[in-house]
Tab-separated table of C-alpha atoms in Angstrom:
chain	number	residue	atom	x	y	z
N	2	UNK	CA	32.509	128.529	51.293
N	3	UNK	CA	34.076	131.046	53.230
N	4	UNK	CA	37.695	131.989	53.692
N	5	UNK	CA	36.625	131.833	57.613
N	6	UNK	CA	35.904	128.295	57.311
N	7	UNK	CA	38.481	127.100	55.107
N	8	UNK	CA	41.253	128.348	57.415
N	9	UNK	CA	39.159	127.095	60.946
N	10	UNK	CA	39.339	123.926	58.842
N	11	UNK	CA	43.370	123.521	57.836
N	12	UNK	CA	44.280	124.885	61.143
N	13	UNK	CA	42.354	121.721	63.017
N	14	UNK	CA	43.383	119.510	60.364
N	15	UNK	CA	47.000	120.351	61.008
N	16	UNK	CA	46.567	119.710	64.932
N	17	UNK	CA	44.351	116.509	64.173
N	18	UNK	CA	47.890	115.889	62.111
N	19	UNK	CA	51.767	115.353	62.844
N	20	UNK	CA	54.208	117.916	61.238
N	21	UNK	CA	56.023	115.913	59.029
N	22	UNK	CA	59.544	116.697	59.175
N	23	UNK	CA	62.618	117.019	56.720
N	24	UNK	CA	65.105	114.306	56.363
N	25	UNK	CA	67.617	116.784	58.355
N	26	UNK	CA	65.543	116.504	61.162
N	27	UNK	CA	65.071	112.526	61.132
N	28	UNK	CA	68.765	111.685	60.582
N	29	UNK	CA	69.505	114.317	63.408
N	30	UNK	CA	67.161	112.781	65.661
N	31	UNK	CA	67.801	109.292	64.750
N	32	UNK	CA	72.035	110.602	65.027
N	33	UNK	CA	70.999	111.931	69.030
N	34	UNK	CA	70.090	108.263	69.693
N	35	UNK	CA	72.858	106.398	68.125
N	36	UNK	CA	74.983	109.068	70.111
N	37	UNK	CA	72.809	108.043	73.042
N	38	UNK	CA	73.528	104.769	72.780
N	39	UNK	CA	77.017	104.945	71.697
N	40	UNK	CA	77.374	107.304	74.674
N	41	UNK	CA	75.821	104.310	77.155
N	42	UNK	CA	78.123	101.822	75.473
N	43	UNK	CA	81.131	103.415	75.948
N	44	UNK	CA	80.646	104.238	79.391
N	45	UNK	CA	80.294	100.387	79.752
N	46	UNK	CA	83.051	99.942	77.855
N	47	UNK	CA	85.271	102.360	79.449
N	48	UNK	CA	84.445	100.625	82.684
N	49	UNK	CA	85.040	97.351	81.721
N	50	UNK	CA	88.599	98.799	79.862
N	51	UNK	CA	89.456	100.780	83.142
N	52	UNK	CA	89.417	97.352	85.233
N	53	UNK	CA	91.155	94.961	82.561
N	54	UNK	CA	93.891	98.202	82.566
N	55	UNK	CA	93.924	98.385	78.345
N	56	UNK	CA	93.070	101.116	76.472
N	57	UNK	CA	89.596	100.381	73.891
N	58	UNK	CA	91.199	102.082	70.866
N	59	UNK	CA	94.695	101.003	70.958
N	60	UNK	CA	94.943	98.416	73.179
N	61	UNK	CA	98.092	100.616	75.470
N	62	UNK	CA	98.427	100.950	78.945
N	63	UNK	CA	96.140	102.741	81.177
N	64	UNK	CA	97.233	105.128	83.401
N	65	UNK	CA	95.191	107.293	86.084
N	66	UNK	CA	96.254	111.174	86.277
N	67	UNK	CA	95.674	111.907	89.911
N	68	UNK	CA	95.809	115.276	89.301
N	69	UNK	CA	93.341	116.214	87.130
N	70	UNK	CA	90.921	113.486	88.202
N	71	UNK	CA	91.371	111.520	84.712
N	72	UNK	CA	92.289	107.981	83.557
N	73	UNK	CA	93.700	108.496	80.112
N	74	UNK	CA	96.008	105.821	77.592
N	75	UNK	CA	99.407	106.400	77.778
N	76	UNK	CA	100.200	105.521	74.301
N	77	UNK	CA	97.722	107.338	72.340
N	78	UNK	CA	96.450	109.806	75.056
N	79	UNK	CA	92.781	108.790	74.937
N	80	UNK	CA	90.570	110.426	78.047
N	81	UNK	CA	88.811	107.335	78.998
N	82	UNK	CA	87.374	108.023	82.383
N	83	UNK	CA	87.196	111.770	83.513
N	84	UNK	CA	86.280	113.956	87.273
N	85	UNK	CA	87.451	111.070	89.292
N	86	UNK	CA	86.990	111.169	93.315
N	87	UNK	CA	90.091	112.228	94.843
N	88	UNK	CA	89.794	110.171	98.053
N	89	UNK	CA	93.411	111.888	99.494
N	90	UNK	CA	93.406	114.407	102.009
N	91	UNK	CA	91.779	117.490	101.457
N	92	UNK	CA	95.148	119.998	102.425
N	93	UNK	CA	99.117	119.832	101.247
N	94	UNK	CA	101.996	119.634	102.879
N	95	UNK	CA	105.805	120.447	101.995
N	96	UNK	CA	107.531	118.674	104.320
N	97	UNK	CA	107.487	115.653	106.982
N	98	UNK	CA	106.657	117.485	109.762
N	99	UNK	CA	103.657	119.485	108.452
N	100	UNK	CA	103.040	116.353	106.914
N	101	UNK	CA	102.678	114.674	110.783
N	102	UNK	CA	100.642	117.965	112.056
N	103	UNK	CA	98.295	117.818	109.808
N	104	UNK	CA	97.784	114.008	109.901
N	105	UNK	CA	94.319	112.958	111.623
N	106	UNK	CA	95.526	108.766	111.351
N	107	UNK	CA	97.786	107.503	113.732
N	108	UNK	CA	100.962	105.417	112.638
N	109	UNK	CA	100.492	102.037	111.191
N	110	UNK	CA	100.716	98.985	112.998
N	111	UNK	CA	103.687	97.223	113.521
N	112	UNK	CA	105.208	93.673	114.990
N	113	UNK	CA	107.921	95.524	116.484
N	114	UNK	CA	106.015	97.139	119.586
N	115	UNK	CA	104.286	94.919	121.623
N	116	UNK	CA	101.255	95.905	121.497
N	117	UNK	CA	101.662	96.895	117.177
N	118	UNK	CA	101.556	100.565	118.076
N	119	UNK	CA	97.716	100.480	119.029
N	120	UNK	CA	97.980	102.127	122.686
N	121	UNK	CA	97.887	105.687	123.800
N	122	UNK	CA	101.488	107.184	125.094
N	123	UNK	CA	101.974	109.697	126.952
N	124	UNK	CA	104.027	112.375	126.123
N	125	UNK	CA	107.094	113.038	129.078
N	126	UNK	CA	107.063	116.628	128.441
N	127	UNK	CA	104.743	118.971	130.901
N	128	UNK	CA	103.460	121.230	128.232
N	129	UNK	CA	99.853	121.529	127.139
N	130	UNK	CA	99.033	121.486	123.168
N	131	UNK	CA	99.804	125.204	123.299
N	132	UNK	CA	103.472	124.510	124.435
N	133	UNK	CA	103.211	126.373	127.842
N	134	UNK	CA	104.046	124.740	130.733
N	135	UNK	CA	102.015	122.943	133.474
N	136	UNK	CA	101.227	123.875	137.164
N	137	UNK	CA	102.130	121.578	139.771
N	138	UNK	CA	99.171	120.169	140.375
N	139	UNK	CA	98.579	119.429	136.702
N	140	UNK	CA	102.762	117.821	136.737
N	141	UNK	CA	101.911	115.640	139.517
N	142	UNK	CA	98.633	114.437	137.558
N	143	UNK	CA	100.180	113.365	134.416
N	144	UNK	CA	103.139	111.852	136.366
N	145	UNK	CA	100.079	109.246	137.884
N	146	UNK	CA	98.612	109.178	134.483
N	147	UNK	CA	101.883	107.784	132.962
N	148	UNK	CA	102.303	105.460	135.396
N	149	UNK	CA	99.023	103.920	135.503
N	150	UNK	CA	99.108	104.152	131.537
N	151	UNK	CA	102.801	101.957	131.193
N	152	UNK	CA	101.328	99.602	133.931
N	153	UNK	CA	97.760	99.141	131.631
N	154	UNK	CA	100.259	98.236	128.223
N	155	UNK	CA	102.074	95.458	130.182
N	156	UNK	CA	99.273	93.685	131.706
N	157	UNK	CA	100.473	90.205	132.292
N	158	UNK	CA	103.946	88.554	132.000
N	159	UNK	CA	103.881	87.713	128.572
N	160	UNK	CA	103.913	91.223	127.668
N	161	UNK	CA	106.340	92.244	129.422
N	162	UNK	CA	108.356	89.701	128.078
N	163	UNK	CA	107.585	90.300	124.352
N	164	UNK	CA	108.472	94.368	125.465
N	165	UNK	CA	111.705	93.747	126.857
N	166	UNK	CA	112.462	91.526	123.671
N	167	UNK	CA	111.457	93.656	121.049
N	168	UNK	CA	113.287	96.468	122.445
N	169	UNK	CA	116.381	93.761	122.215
N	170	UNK	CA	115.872	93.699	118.703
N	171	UNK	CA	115.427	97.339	118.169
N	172	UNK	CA	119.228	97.853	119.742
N	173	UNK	CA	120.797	95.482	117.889
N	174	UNK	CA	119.409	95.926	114.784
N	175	UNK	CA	119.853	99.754	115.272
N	176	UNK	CA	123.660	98.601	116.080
N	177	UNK	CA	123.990	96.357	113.288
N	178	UNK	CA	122.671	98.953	110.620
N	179	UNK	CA	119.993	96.261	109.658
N	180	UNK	CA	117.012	97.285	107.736
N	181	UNK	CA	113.179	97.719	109.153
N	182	UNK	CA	111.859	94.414	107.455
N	183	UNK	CA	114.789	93.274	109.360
N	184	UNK	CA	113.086	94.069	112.510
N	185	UNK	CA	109.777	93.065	111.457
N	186	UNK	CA	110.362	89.786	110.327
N	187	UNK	CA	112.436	88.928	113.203
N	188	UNK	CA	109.872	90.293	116.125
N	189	UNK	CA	107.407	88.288	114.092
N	190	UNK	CA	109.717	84.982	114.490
N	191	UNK	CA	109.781	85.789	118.508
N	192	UNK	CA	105.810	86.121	118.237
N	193	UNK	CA	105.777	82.575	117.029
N	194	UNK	CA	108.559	81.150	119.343
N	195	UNK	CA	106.343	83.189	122.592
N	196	UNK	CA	103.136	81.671	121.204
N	197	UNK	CA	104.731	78.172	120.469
N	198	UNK	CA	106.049	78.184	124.211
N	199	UNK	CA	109.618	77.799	122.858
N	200	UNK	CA	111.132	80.126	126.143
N	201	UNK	CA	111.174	78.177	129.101
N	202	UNK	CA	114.674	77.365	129.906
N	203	UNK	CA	116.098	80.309	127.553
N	204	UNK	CA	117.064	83.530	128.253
N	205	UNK	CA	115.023	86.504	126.557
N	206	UNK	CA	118.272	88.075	125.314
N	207	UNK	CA	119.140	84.771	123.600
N	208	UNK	CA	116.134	83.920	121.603
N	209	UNK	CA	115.804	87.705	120.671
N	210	UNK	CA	119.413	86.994	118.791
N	211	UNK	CA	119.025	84.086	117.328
N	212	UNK	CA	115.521	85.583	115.882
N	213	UNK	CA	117.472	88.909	114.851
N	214	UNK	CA	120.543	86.524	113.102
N	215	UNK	CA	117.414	84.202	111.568
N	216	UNK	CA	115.743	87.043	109.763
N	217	UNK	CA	118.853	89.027	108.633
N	218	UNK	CA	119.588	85.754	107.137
N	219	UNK	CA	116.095	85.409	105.610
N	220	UNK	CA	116.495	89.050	103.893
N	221	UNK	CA	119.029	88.305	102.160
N	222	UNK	CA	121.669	90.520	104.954
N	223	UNK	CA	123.187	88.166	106.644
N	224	UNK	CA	125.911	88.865	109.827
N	225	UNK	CA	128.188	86.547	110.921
N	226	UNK	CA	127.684	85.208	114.625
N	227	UNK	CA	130.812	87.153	115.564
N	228	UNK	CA	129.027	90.707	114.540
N	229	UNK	CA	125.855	89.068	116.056
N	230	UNK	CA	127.720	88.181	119.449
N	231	UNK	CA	129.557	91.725	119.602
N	232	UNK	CA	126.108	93.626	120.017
N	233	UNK	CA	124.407	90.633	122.070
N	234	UNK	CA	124.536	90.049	126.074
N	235	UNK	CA	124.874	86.719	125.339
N	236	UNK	CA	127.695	84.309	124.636
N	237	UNK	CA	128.170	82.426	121.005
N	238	UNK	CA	127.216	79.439	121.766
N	239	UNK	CA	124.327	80.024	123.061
N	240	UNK	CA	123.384	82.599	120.165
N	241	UNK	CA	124.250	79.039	118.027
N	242	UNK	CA	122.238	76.530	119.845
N	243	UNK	CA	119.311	78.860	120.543
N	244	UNK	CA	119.144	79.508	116.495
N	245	UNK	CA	119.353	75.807	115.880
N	246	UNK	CA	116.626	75.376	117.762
N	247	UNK	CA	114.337	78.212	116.831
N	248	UNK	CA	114.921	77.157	113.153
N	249	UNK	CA	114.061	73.152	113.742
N	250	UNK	CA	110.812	74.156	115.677
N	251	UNK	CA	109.472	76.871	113.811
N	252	UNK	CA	110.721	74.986	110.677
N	253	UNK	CA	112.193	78.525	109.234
N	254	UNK	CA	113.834	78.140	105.737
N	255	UNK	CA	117.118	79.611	106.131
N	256	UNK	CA	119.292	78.749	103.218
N	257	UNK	CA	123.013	78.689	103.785
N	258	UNK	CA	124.458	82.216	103.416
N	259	UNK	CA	125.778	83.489	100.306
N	260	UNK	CA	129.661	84.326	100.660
N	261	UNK	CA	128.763	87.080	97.727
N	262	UNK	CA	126.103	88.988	99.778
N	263	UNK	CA	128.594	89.994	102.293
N	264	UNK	CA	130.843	91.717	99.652
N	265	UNK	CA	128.994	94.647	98.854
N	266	UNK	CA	129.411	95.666	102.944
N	267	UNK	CA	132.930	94.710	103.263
N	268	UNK	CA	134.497	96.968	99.674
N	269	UNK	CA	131.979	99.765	101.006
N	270	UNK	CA	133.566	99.793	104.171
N	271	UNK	CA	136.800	99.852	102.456
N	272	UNK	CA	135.942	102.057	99.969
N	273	UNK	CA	136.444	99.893	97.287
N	274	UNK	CA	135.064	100.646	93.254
N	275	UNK	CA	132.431	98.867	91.435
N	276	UNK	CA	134.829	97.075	89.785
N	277	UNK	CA	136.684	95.748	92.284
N	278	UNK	CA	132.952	94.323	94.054
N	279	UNK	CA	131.955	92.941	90.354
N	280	UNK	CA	135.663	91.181	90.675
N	281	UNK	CA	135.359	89.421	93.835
N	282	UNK	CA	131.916	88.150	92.853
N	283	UNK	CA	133.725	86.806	90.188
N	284	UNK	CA	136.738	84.669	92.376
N	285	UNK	CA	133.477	83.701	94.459
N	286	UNK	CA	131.297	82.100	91.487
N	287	UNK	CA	134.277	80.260	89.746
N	288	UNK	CA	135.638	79.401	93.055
N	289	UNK	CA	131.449	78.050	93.735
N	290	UNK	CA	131.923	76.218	90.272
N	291	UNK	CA	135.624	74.110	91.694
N	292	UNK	CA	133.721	73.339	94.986
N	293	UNK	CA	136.086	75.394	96.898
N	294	UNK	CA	133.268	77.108	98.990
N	295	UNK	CA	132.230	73.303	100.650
N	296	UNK	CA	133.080	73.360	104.501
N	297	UNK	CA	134.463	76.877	103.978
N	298	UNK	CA	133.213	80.174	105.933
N	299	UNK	CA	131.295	82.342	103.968
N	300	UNK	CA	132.768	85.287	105.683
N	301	UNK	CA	136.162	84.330	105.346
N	302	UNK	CA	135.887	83.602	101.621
N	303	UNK	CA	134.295	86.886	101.341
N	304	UNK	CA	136.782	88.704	102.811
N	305	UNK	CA	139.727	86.845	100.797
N	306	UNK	CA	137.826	87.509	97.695
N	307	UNK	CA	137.613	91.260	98.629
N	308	UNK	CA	141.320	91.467	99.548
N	309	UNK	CA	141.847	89.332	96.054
N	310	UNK	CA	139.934	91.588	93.916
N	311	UNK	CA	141.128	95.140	95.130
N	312	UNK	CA	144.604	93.938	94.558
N	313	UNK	CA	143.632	92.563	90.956
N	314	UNK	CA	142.153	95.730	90.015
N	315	UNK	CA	145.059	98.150	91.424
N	316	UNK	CA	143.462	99.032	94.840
N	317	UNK	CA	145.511	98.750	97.327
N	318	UNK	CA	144.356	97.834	101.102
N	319	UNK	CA	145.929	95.695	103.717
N	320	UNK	CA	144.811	92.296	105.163
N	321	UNK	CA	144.412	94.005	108.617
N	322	UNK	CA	142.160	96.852	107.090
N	323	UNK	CA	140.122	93.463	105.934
N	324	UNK	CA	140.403	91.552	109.102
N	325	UNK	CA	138.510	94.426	111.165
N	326	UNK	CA	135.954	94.753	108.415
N	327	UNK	CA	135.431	91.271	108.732
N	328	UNK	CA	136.057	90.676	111.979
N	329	UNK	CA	138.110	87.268	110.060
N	330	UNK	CA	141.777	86.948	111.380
N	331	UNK	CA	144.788	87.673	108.753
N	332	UNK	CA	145.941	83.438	108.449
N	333	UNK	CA	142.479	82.790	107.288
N	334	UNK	CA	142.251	85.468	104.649
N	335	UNK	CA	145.368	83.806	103.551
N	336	UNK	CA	144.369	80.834	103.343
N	337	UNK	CA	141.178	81.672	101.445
N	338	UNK	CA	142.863	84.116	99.103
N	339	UNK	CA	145.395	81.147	97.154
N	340	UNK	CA	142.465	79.013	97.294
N	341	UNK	CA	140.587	81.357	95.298
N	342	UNK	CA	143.058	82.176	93.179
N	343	UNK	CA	144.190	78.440	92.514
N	344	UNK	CA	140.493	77.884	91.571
N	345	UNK	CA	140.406	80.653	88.939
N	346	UNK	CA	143.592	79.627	87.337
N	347	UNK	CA	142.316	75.988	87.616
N	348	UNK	CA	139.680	77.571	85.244
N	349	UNK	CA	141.784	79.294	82.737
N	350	UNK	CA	140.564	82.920	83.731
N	351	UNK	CA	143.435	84.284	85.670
């Protein structure tokens, strides 16, 4: 037989015929699809770790790394999750007004305004977006606009009641330094007593105060009705039996007010230490543990603790720089202060 042949032969029979291949090549191939499958698994893994918030080798806490797009362990530094979406805005800002310019959302909603901060204003200055002024005919234009535009928010009564009330509010929280849940919750409680039809015989001003003295309560802030009545245009008794009222309808739970949360406000408008504020919460919980506080104004017990503590801790102050932070007069600061201090000897502390 010819070479010819012979090779025509071997060549077909190694088509006809797989290659067999080394044992490199199996374990490599047979390696790709464990790592295949190991790759799959841990991608289901990793998702399953991301959402439970543990980390699948050490068990630590997982943290995601906004800046580079990664979720990684913060114990053991493991990259679980990598090239996340950033779903922030696309540009930077430095400050809070380029912050605002470059905003293309509107503010939040909010109780506090009427109509939650949902309707177009229009701005009282004549200048285009450029900042140059208007022509006359443009000024007399936008004058119509904004008066059409303030008629359209108040459309019936009832808004222009809740308006005038929540701008109540506003001012005297703004004058009583309260904070902005402050104001939320208590435009919220005036919601409820508008909706419940709890304003017919009642002044606006009124039930705006008692809702402003109910939530400072509520947030742990409290004033006294005699800081509520200085910034209201109402008298104290009414403030009183407008809040009782409001309360028993709405069934708001208002605990009794803490003497202790009013210290921290009266030594800071003293300018009192730390230790003289940890002192006077001191007088109030032993004088809390005699029963002293029953039937007793929380304000006034406050104050006398105040007085008590910056002259236990060598600060001196007078009980007419405490009476005007307090608005409490001198003979009850008295009073309070050898109650307190009776209580704490009663105690063996003193």
């Amino acid at each position: 037989m010819s070479e010819k042949s012979t090779f025509t032969r071997r060549t077909a029979r190694t088509r006809e015929e797989p290659t067999e291949r080394t044992g490199d090549e199996r374990s490599a191939d047979s390696a790709g699809e464990k790592w295949g499958r190991q790759t799959d698994e841990s991608e289901t893994e990793s998702e399953t770790t991301d959402e439970e918030l543990s980390c699948p080798e050490c068990g630590g806490n997982v943290i995601t790394d906004d800046e580079h797009g990664e979720t990684v362990c913060d114990d053991c530094g493991l990259v679980i999750t990598e090239d996340s979406v950033d779903r922030g805005p696309e540009w930077r800002a430095f400050d809070a007004q380029e912050k605002d310019s470059k905003s293309r959302v509107g503010a939040p909603t909010t109780n506090t305004m009427h109509d939650k901060g949902l309707s177009t204003n229009i701005d009282w200055r004549d200048k285009d977006a450029y900042g140059n002024s208007l022509s006359s005919n443009q000024r007399q234009k936008m004058q119509r606009l904004r008066k059409w535009n303030e008629r359209f928010r108040t459309r019936d009564s009832k808004e222009r009641n809740l308006k005038q009330a929540l701008g109540e509010i506003d001012r005297m929280a703004s004058a009583l330094g309260l904070p902005e849940n402050v104001r939320e919750t208590a435009s919220v409680i005036y919601r409820r007593a508008l909706d419940d039809d709890l304003l017919p015989g009642r002044s606006i001003e009124g039930v705006a105060t008692s809702c402003t003295y109910a939530a400072a309560r509520m947030a742990g802030v409290p004033r006294s009705l005699d800081e509520i009545t200085e910034v209201s245009r109402v008298e104290k008794s009414e403030v009183a039996r407008t809040y009782r009222y409001i309360a028993r309808e709405l069934s708001l739970e208002v605990k009794p007010a803490d003497p202790e949360q009013y210290v921290p406000r009266f030594a800071s408008e003293l300018g009192l230490s730390d230790e003289s504020k940890m002192r006077a919460r001191q007088l109030l919980k032993n004088a809390k543990e005699k029963g002293v506080h029953s039937g007793k104004s929380p304000v006034g017990l406050a104050a006398a603790a105040v007085y008590a503590a910056a002259l236990l801790t060598n600060e001196k102050t007078t009980q007419a720089a405490v009476s005007d932070v307090a608005d409490i007069s001198e003979v009850t600061i008295r009073n309070r202060y050898h109650e307190l201090l009776e209580a704490e000897e009663s105690l063996g502390l003193a």
